[in-house]
PDB file of C-alpha atoms in Angstrom:
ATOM      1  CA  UNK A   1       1.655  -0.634  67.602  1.00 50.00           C
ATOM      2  CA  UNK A   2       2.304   2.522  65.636  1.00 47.00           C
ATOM      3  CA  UNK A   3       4.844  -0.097  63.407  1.00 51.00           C
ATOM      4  CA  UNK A   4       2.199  -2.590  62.407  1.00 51.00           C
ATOM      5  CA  UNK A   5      -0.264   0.432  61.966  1.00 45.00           C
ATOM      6  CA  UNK A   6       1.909   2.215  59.385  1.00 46.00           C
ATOM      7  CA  UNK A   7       2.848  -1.346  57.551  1.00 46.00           C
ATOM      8  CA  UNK A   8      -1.123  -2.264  57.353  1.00 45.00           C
ATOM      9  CA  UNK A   9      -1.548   1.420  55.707  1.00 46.00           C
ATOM     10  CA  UNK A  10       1.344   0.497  53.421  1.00 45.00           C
ATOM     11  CA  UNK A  11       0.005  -2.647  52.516  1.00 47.00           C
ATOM     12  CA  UNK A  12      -3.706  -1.594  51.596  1.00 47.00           C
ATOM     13  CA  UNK A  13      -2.131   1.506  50.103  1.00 47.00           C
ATOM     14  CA  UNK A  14       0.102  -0.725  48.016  1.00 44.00           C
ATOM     15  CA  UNK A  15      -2.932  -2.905  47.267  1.00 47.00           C
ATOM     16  CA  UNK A  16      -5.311  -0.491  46.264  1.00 46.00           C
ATOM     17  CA  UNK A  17      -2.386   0.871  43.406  1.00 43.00           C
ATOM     18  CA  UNK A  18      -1.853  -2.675  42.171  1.00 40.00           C
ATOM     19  CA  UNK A  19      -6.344  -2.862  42.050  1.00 40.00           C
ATOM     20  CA  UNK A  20      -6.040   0.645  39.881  1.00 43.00           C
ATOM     21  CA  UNK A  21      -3.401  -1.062  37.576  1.00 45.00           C
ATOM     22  CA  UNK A  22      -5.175  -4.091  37.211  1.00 45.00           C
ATOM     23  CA  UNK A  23      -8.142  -2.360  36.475  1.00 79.00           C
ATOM     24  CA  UNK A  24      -7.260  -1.369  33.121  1.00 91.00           C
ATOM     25  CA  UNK A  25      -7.957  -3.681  30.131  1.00 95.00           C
ATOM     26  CA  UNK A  26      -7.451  -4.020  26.421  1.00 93.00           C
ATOM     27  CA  UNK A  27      -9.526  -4.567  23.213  1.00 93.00           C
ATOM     28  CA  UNK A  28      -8.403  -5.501  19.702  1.00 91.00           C
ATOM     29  CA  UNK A  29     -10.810  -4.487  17.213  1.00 88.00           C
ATOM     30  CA  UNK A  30     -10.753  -5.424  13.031  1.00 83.00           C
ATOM     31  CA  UNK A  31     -11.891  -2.387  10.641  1.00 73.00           C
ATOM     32  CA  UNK A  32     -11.321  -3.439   6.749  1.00 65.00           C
ATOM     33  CA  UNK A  33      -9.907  -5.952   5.082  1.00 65.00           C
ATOM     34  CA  UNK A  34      -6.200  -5.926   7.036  1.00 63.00           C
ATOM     35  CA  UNK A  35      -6.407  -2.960   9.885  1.00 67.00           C
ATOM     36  CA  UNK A  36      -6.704  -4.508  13.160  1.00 81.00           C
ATOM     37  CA  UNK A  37      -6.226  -1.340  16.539  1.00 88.00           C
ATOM     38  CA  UNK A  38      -6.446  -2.048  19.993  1.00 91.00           C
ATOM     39  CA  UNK A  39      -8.222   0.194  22.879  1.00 94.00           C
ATOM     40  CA  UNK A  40      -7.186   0.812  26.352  1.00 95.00           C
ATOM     41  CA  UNK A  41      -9.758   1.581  28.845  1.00 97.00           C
ATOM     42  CA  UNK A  42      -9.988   3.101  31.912  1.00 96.00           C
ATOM     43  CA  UNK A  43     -12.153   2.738  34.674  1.00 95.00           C
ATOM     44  CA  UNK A  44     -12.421   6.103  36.555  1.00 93.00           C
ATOM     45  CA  UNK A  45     -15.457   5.801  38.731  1.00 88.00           C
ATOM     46  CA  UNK A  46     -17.995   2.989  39.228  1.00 89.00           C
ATOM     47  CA  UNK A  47     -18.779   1.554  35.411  1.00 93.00           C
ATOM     48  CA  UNK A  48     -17.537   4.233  33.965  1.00 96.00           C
ATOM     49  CA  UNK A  49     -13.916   4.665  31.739  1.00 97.00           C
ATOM     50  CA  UNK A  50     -11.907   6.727  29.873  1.00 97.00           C
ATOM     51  CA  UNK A  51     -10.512   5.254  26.286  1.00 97.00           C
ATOM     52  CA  UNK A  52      -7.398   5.335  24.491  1.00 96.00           C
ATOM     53  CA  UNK A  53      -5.509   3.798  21.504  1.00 93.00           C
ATOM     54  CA  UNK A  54      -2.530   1.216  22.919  1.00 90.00           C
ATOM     55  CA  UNK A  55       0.821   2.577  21.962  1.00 86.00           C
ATOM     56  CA  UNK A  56       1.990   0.575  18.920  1.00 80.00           C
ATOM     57  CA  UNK A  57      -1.297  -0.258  17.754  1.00 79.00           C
ATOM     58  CA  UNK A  58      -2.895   1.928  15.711  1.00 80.00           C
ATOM     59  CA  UNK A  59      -4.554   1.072  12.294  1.00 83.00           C
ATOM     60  CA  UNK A  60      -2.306   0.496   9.145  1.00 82.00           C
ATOM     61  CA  UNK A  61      -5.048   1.548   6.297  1.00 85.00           C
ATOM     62  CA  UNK A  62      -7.868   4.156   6.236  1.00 89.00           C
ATOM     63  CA  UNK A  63     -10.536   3.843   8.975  1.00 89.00           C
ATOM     64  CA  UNK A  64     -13.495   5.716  10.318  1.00 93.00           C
ATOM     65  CA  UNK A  65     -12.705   6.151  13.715  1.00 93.00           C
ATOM     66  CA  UNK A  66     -15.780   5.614  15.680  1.00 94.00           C
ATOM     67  CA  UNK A  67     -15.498   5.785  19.738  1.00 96.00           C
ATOM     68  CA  UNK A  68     -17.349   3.117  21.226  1.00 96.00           C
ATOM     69  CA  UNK A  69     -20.089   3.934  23.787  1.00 97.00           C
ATOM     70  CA  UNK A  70     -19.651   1.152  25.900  1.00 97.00           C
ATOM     71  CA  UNK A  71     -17.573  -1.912  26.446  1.00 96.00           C
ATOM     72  CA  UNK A  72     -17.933  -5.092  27.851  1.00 95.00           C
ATOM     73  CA  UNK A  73     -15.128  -7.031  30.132  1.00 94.00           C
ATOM     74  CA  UNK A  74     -15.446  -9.851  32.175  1.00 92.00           C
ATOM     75  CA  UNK A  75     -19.128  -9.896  32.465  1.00 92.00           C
ATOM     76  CA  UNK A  76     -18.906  -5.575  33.663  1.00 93.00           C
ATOM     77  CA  UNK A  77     -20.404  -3.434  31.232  1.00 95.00           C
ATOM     78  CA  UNK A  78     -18.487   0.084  31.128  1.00 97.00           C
ATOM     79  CA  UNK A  79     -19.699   3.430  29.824  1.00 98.00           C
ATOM     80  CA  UNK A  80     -16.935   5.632  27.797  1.00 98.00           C
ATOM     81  CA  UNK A  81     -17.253   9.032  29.334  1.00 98.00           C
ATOM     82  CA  UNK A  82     -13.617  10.320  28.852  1.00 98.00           C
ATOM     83  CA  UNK A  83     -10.869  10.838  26.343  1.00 98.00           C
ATOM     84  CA  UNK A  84      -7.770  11.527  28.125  1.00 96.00           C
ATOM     85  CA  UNK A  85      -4.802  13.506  26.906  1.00 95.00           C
ATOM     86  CA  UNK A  86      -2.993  12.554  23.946  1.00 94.00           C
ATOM     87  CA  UNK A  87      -5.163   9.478  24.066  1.00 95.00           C
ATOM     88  CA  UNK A  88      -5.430   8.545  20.217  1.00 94.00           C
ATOM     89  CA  UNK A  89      -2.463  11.455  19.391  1.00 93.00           C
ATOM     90  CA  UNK A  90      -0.332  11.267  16.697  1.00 90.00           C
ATOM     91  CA  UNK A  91       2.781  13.129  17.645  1.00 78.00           C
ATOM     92  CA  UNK A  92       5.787  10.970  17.155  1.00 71.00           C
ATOM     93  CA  UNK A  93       5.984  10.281  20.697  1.00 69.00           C
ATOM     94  CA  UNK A  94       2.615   8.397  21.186  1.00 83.00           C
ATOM     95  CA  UNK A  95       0.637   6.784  17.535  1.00 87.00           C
ATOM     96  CA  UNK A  96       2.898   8.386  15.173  1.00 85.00           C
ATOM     97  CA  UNK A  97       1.779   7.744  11.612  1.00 86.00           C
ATOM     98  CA  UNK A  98      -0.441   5.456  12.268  1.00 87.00           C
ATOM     99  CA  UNK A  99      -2.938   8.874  13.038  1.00 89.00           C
ATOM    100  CA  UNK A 100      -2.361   9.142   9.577  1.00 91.00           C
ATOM    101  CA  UNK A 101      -4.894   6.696   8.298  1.00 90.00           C
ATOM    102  CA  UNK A 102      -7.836   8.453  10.734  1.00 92.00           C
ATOM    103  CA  UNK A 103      -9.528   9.573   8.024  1.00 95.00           C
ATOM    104  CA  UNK A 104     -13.036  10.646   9.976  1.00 96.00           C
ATOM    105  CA  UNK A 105     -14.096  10.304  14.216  1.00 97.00           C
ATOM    106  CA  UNK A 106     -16.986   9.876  15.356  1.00 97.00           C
ATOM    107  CA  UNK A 107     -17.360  10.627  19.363  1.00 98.00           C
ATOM    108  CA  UNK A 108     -20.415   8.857  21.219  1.00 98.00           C
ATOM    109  CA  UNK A 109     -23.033  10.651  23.007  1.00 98.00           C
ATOM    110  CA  UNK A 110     -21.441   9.048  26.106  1.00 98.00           C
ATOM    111  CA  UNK A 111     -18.502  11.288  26.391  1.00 98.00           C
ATOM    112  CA  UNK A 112     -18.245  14.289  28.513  1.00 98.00           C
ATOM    113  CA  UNK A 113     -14.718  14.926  28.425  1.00 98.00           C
ATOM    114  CA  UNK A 114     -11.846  15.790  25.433  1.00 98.00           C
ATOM    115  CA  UNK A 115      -8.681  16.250  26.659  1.00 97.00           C
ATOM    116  CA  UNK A 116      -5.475  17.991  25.518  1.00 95.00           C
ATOM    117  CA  UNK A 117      -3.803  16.660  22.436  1.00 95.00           C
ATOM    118  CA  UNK A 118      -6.526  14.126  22.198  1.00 96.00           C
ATOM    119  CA  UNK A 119      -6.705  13.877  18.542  1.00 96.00           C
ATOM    120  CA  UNK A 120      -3.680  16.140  17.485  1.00 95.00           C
ATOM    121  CA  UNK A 121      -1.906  15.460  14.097  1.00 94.00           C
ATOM    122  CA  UNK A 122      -4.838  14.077  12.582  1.00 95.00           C
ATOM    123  CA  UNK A 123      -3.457  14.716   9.518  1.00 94.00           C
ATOM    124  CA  UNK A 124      -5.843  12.755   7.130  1.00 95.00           C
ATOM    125  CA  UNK A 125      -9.181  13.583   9.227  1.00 97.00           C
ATOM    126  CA  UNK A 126     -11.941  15.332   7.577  1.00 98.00           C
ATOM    127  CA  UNK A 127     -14.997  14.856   9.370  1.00 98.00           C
ATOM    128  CA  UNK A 128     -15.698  15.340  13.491  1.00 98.00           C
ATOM    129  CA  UNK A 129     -18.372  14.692  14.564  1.00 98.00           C
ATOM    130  CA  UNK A 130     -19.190  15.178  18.311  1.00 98.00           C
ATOM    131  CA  UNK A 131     -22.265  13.601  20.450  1.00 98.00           C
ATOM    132  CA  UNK A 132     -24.526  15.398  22.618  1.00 97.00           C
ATOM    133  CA  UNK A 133     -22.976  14.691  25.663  1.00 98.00           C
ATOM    134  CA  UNK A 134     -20.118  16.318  25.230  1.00 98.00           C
ATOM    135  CA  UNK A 135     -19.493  19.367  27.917  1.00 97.00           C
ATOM    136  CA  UNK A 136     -15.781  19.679  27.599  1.00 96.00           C
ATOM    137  CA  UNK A 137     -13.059  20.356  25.121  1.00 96.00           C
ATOM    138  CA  UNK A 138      -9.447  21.120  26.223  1.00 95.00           C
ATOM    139  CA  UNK A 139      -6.407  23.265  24.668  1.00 92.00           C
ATOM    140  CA  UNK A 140      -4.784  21.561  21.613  1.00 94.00           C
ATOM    141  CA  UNK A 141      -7.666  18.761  21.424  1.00 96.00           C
ATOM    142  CA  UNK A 142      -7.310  18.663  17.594  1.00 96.00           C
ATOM    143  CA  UNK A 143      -3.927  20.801  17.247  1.00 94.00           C
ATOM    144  CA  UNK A 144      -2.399  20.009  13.379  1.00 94.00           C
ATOM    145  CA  UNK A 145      -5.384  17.987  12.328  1.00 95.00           C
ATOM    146  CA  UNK A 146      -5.375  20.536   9.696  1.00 95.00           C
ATOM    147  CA  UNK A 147      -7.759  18.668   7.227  1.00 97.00           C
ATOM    148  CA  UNK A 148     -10.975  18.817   9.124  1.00 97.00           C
ATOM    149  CA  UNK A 149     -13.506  20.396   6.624  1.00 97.00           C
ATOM    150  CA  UNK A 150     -16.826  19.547   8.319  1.00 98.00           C
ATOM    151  CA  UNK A 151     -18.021  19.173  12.063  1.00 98.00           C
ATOM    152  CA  UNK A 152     -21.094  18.386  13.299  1.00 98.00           C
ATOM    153  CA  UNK A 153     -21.683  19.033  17.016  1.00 97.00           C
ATOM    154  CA  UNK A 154     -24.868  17.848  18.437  1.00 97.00           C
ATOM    155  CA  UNK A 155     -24.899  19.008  22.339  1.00 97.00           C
ATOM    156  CA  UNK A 156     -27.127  21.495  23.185  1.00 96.00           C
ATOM    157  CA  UNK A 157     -25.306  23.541  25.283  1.00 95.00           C
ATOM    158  CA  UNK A 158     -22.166  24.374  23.557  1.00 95.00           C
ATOM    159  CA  UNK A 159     -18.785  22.737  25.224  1.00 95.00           C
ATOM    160  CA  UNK A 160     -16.514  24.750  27.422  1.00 93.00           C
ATOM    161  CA  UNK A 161     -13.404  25.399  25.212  1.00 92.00           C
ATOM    162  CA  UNK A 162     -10.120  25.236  26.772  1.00 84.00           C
ATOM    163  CA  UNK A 163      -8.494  27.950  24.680  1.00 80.00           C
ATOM    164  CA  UNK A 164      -8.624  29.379  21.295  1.00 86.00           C
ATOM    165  CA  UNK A 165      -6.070  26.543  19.758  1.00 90.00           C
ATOM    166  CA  UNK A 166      -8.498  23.504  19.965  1.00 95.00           C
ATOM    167  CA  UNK A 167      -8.432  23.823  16.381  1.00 95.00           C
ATOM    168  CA  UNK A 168      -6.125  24.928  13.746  1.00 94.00           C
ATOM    169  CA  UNK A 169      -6.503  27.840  12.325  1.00 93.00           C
ATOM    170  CA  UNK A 170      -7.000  26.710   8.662  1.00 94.00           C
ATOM    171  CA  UNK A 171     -10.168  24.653  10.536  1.00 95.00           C
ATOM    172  CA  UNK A 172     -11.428  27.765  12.783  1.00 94.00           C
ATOM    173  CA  UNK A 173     -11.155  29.886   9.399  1.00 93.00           C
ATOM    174  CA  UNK A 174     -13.029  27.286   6.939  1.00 95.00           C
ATOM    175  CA  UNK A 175     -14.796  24.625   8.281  1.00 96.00           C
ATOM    176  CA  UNK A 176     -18.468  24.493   8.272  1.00 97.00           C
ATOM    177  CA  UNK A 177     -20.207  23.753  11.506  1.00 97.00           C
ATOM    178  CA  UNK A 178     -23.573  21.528  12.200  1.00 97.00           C
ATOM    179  CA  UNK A 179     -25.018  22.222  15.797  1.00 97.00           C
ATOM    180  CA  UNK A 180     -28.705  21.868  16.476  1.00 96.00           C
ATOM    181  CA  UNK A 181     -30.653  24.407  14.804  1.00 95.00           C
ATOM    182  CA  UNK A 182     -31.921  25.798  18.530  1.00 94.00           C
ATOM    183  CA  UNK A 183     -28.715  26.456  19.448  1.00 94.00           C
ATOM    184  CA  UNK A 184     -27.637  27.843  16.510  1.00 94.00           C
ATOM    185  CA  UNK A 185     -27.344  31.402  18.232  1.00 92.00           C
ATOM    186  CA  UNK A 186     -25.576  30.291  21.183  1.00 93.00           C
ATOM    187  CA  UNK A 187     -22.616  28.906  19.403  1.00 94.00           C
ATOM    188  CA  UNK A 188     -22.458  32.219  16.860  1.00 92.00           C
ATOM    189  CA  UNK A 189     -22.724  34.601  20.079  1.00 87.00           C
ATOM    190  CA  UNK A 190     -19.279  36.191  20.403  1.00 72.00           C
ATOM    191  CA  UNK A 191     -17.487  36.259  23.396  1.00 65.00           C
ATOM    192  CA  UNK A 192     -15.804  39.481  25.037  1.00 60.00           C
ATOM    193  CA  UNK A 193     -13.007  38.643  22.664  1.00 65.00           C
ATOM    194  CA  UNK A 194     -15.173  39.017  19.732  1.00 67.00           C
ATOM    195  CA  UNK A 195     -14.782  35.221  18.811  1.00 78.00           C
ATOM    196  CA  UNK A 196     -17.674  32.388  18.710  1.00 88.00           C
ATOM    197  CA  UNK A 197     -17.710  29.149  19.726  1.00 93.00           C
ATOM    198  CA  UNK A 198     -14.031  27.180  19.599  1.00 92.00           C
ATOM    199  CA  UNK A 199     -12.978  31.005  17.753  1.00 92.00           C
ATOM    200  CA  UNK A 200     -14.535  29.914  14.538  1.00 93.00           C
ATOM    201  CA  UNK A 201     -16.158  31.787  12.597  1.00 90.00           C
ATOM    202  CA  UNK A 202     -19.346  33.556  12.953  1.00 89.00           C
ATOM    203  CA  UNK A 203     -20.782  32.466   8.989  1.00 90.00           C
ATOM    204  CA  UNK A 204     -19.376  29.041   9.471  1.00 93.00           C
ATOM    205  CA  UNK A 205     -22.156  27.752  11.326  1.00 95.00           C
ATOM    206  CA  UNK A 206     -24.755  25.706  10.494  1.00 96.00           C
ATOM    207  CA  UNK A 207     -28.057  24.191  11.750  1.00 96.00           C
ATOM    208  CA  UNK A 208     -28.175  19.958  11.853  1.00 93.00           C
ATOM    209  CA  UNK A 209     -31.960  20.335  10.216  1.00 75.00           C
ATOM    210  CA  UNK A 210     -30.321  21.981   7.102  1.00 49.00           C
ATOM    211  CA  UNK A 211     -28.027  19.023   6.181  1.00 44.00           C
TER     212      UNK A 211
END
C-alpha cells in the first residue's frame, strides 16, 4: 500500500515538472530590415509570465527594445509581469554582444518585477524607460549599462531598490530622471543614507509634465 502510494506521488510529482517545462514557449520577433530575436516566456501563475531573450538569439543590428505587455499562445492570452534575472543580460555567459545593439528599452506598464542582472552590460543603451507598474528593482538590474543618459519612470510610488548598484555610477551621477511631477518629492527625499531614489542624484530629477 505504502509502495503504490509513494510511486503515485512520484508519478504526479514527475508529471507536474514535465507540465512546468512544457509550459514555457517561444516567440521570434523581426525589428529592421535583417534583426530577427526570439522571447522566452514564462508562465508563473494563472495567465501571467515572466519574459526573457532565448540564449543565442539576440538581435544583430540596432533595436529599440520594447517589452511586450502581453502575448498570445495557443489561443491563452498571457500578461508579462516579470523580468527574471539575467533575463536579456549581456555578460558573456548569457546574450553576449548581441546586448550590444540594445540601443533604448522600453518596459510595459504590466511589469512588477526587475530582477538582478536583468539588463546588465547594456553597453549601447541610452534611454529606460519604466511603466507604472513597476514596484520592484533588484541589485545589479542595469550593472555596466554605462550609457544610459535619460530615464523616465512613470509609477507613482517609487520602486523598492535592491541596493545602491542598480545603476552605474556614471548613470546615478548624470542621468536625468522623468517621474510624474506628483511624485517628484518622493523620489528626491533622501534616505537615512543621505541618497534618493536608486542613489541618484537629488538635481537629477525631473517631472514627466516638463518634457
Amino acid at each position: 500500500m505504502k509502495k503504490n502510494f509513494l510511486l503515485l506521488f512520484l508519478m504526479c510529482l514527475l508529471g507536474g515538472m514535465s507540465s512546468s517545462l512544457l509550459a514555457q514557449f517561444d516567440l521570434t520577433y523581426n525589428q529592421g530590415t535583417k534583426s530577427q530575436y526570439t522571447l522566452t516566456f514564462t508562465p508563473i501563475e494563472g495567465n501571467e509570465c515572466a519574459v526573457q531573450m532565448k540564449k543565442g538569439n539576440g538581435p544583430s543590428e540596432n533595436i529599440d527594445m520594447v517589452i511586450p505587455a502581453t502575448v498570445e499562445y495557443n489561443s491563452t492570452t498571457y500578461t508579462v509581469v516579470k523580468i527574471p534575472n539575467n533575463a536579456f543580460s549581456g555578460a558573456s555567459t548569457y546574450l553576449g554582444t548581441a546586448a550590444d545593439y540594445f540601443t533604448s528599452l522600453t518596459i510595459p506598464n504590466t511589469v512588477t518585477t526587475i530582477s538582478s542582472n536583468a539588463f546588465k552590460y547594456w553597453v549601447n543603451c541610452t534611454t529606460v524607460t519604466l511603466g507604472e507598474g513597476v514596484t520592484s528593482i533588484s541589485n545589479n538590474a542595469f550593472a555596466n549599462s554605462t550609457a544610459i543618459t535619460t530615464i523616465y519612470c512613470y509609477a507613482e510610488t517609487p520602486p523598492t531598490c535592491g541596493g545602491n548598484s542598480v545603476f552605474t555610477s556614471t548613470v546615478k551621477n548624470n542621468a536625468t530622471v522623468y517621474v510624474p511631477a506628483n511624485s517628484i518629492d518622493d523620489y528626491k527625499k533622501e534616505t537615512t543614507s543621505g541618497y534618493s531614489w536608486a542613489y541618484i542624484k537629488t538635481n537629477n530629477f525631473k517631472a514627466i509634465s516638463s518634457t
